[in-house]
Amino acid sequence: IAQSFSRFGAPSGEGETPLSVVSVPTVVDDVMALYGGGSSHLVSFEQHVPDDLPTVVSRGAELKEVLVNLMENARDAMGDRGVVHIYGRTDGDDMVVIEVVDDGSGIDEALLPRIFEPRFSTRSTGAGLGLPIVQRLVNAWGGSVDVTSVPGEGTTVSIRLKRSDSPR
């Protein structure tokens, strides 16, 4: 929890590693390796990221942190069983979309606008800083985060990142 507060409270910009070209399939492979090749108890993890997905502008270690955070949130939403999917695709000529999709409990529509607020959580554990950190990092790379959710059906977190070869 202390690490999360420190991470969220750190000033951005000064002394940061410069943005670089990052391979999404490589980062996703690394993240999936943390989940033991696919299953934990009765929760399964599946990746659907093409090897030829264009590279993005971000920071590799931070992208891993973002994806681990989203995978953990998805796993927590599942209870004892379900499937967490991670998808990668292009969107137009200048964006790559990474989606973490779960078939868990979902988020109530009334709570959805608050999920990026620091210290807000729908669970009794944790610091409530995971999604604010995700949003802060992705925004720092020039990307965006969007969440859609249906209670009882699941949640989709979509990260839109600039392609490294984008003309813009």
Short mmCIF file of C-alpha atoms in Angstrom, two decimals:
data_model
loop_
_atom_site.label_atom_id
_atom_site.label_comp_id
_atom_site.label_asym_id
_atom_site.label_seq_id
_atom_site.Cartn_x
_atom_site.Cartn_y
_atom_site.Cartn_z
CA ILE A 1 0.00 0.00 0.00
CA ALA A 2 2.86 2.36 0.85
CA GLN A 3 4.41 1.68 -2.56
CA SER A 4 1.12 2.55 -4.25
CA PHE A 5 0.85 5.86 -2.39
CA SER A 6 4.47 6.65 -3.20
CA ARG A 7 3.93 5.78 -6.87
CA PHE A 8 0.79 7.87 -7.13
CA GLY A 9 2.25 10.83 -5.25
CA ALA A 10 5.49 10.98 -7.22
CA PRO A 11 5.81 14.08 -9.41
CA SER A 12 5.63 13.23 -13.08
CA GLY A 13 7.98 14.36 -15.78
CA GLU A 14 11.19 15.17 -13.96
CA GLY A 15 13.77 12.41 -14.06
CA GLU A 16 11.50 9.95 -15.88
CA THR A 17 12.83 7.49 -18.38
CA PRO A 18 12.08 8.81 -21.87
CA LEU A 19 9.26 7.24 -23.84
CA SER A 20 10.40 4.49 -26.15
CA VAL A 21 9.22 1.98 -28.73
CA VAL A 22 7.61 -0.98 -26.95
CA SER A 23 6.50 -4.36 -28.30
CA VAL A 24 3.03 -5.11 -26.91
CA PRO A 25 3.24 -8.88 -27.65
CA THR A 26 6.54 -9.11 -25.73
CA VAL A 27 5.14 -7.24 -22.73
CA VAL A 28 1.96 -9.35 -22.76
CA ASP A 29 4.05 -12.55 -22.92
CA ASP A 30 6.01 -11.37 -19.87
CA VAL A 31 2.82 -10.56 -17.97
CA MET A 32 1.19 -13.87 -18.90
CA ALA A 33 4.29 -15.70 -17.62
CA LEU A 34 3.53 -14.24 -14.19
CA TYR A 35 0.19 -16.01 -14.26
CA GLY A 36 1.73 -19.47 -14.64
CA GLY A 37 0.86 -19.99 -18.26
CA GLY A 38 -2.82 -19.48 -17.95
CA SER A 39 -4.64 -20.60 -14.83
CA SER A 40 -4.84 -19.83 -11.15
CA HIS A 41 -7.30 -21.95 -9.22
CA LEU A 42 -10.41 -21.82 -11.39
CA VAL A 43 -9.58 -18.47 -13.01
CA SER A 44 -8.04 -18.78 -16.48
CA PHE A 45 -5.99 -16.22 -18.36
CA GLU A 46 -5.99 -16.13 -22.16
CA GLN A 47 -4.11 -13.85 -24.52
CA HIS A 48 -5.24 -12.83 -27.98
CA VAL A 49 -2.46 -10.51 -29.10
CA PRO A 50 -1.09 -10.98 -32.61
CA ASP A 51 2.70 -11.24 -32.87
CA ASP A 52 2.70 -8.63 -35.64
CA LEU A 53 0.86 -5.98 -33.61
CA PRO A 54 2.59 -2.63 -34.24
CA THR A 55 4.89 -1.26 -31.56
CA VAL A 56 3.64 1.55 -29.30
CA VAL A 57 5.05 4.62 -27.59
CA SER A 58 5.28 4.03 -23.84
CA ARG A 59 7.70 2.70 -21.23
CA GLY A 60 8.05 -1.09 -21.17
CA ALA A 61 8.27 -1.52 -17.39
CA GLU A 62 5.33 0.80 -16.84
CA LEU A 63 3.22 -0.98 -19.45
CA LYS A 64 3.88 -4.23 -17.57
CA GLU A 65 2.82 -2.52 -14.34
CA VAL A 66 -0.39 -1.29 -15.98
CA LEU A 67 -1.27 -4.72 -17.37
CA VAL A 68 -0.48 -6.56 -14.11
CA ASN A 69 -2.69 -4.08 -12.25
CA LEU A 70 -5.56 -4.66 -14.69
CA MET A 71 -5.12 -8.43 -14.63
CA GLU A 72 -5.17 -8.42 -10.81
CA ASN A 73 -8.33 -6.31 -10.77
CA ALA A 74 -9.94 -8.69 -13.24
CA ARG A 75 -8.91 -11.75 -11.23
CA ASP A 76 -10.31 -10.18 -8.05
CA ALA A 77 -13.62 -9.50 -9.82
CA MET A 78 -13.96 -13.15 -10.81
CA GLY A 79 -14.50 -14.72 -7.43
CA ASP A 80 -13.51 -18.38 -7.68
CA ARG A 81 -13.92 -18.94 -11.42
CA GLY A 82 -13.94 -17.28 -14.81
CA VAL A 83 -11.77 -16.21 -17.70
CA VAL A 84 -9.66 -13.08 -18.08
CA HIS A 85 -8.80 -12.23 -21.69
CA ILE A 86 -6.19 -9.79 -22.95
CA TYR A 87 -6.66 -8.61 -26.53
CA GLY A 88 -4.51 -6.49 -28.80
CA ARG A 89 -5.57 -4.85 -32.05
CA THR A 90 -5.00 -1.79 -34.18
CA ASP A 91 -7.52 1.02 -34.37
CA GLY A 92 -7.09 3.09 -37.47
CA ASP A 93 -3.66 4.09 -38.69
CA ASP A 94 -2.25 5.56 -35.51
CA MET A 95 -3.51 3.65 -32.46
CA VAL A 96 -3.12 0.25 -30.80
CA VAL A 97 -5.79 -0.93 -28.39
CA ILE A 98 -5.08 -3.34 -25.53
CA GLU A 99 -8.15 -4.69 -23.76
CA VAL A 100 -8.38 -6.63 -20.51
CA VAL A 101 -11.78 -8.33 -20.40
CA ASP A 102 -13.26 -10.34 -17.55
CA ASP A 103 -16.56 -12.11 -17.02
CA GLY A 104 -16.63 -11.20 -13.34
CA SER A 105 -19.00 -9.25 -11.15
CA GLY A 106 -18.87 -6.00 -13.11
CA ILE A 107 -19.08 -2.47 -11.71
CA ASP A 108 -22.31 -0.76 -10.83
CA GLU A 109 -23.14 2.08 -13.24
CA ALA A 110 -23.38 4.57 -10.36
CA LEU A 111 -19.81 3.73 -9.26
CA LEU A 112 -18.21 3.70 -12.72
CA PRO A 113 -17.50 7.49 -12.81
CA ARG A 114 -15.52 7.21 -9.55
CA ILE A 115 -13.15 4.33 -10.38
CA PHE A 116 -10.24 6.63 -11.31
CA GLU A 117 -10.51 8.63 -8.08
CA PRO A 118 -7.57 8.09 -5.70
CA ARG A 119 -8.46 5.89 -2.72
CA PHE A 120 -11.81 4.85 -4.19
CA SER A 121 -12.34 1.09 -4.22
CA THR A 122 -15.23 -1.31 -4.52
CA ARG A 123 -13.30 -3.79 -2.37
CA SER A 124 -12.36 -3.75 1.28
CA THR A 125 -8.70 -4.53 0.55
CA GLY A 126 -6.11 -2.48 -1.32
CA ALA A 127 -5.29 1.21 -1.40
CA GLY A 128 -7.68 2.26 -4.16
CA LEU A 129 -4.78 3.58 -6.23
CA GLY A 130 -4.46 0.93 -8.94
CA LEU A 131 -6.71 2.49 -11.56
CA PRO A 132 -5.61 6.07 -10.84
CA ILE A 133 -1.99 4.95 -11.38
CA VAL A 134 -3.00 3.13 -14.58
CA GLN A 135 -4.74 6.25 -15.88
CA ARG A 136 -1.85 8.53 -14.91
CA LEU A 137 0.76 6.35 -16.65
CA VAL A 138 -1.26 5.82 -19.83
CA ASN A 139 -2.09 9.54 -20.07
CA ALA A 140 1.63 10.35 -19.63
CA TRP A 141 2.33 8.29 -22.75
CA GLY A 142 -0.28 10.24 -24.73
CA GLY A 143 -2.81 7.40 -24.52
CA SER A 144 -6.21 6.95 -22.91
CA VAL A 145 -8.07 4.48 -20.72
CA ASP A 146 -11.76 3.60 -21.05
CA VAL A 147 -13.83 1.24 -18.91
CA THR A 148 -17.13 -0.37 -19.78
CA SER A 149 -18.89 -2.68 -17.38
CA VAL A 150 -22.16 -4.53 -16.91
CA PRO A 151 -22.96 -5.74 -13.39
CA GLY A 152 -23.11 -9.52 -13.31
CA GLU A 153 -21.49 -9.84 -16.77
CA GLY A 154 -18.02 -8.34 -16.50
CA THR A 155 -15.74 -5.43 -17.31
CA THR A 156 -13.62 -4.32 -20.24
CA VAL A 157 -10.70 -1.94 -19.73
CA SER A 158 -9.43 -0.51 -23.03
CA ILE A 159 -6.05 1.19 -23.31
CA ARG A 160 -5.43 3.20 -26.47
CA LEU A 161 -1.76 3.90 -27.24
CA LYS A 162 -0.04 5.69 -30.11
CA ARG A 163 1.68 3.47 -32.62
CA SER A 164 5.39 4.19 -32.72
CA ASP A 165 5.25 4.47 -36.52
CA SER A 166 2.25 6.80 -36.49
CA PRO A 167 2.60 9.83 -38.77
CA ARG A 168 1.14 12.10 -36.04
#
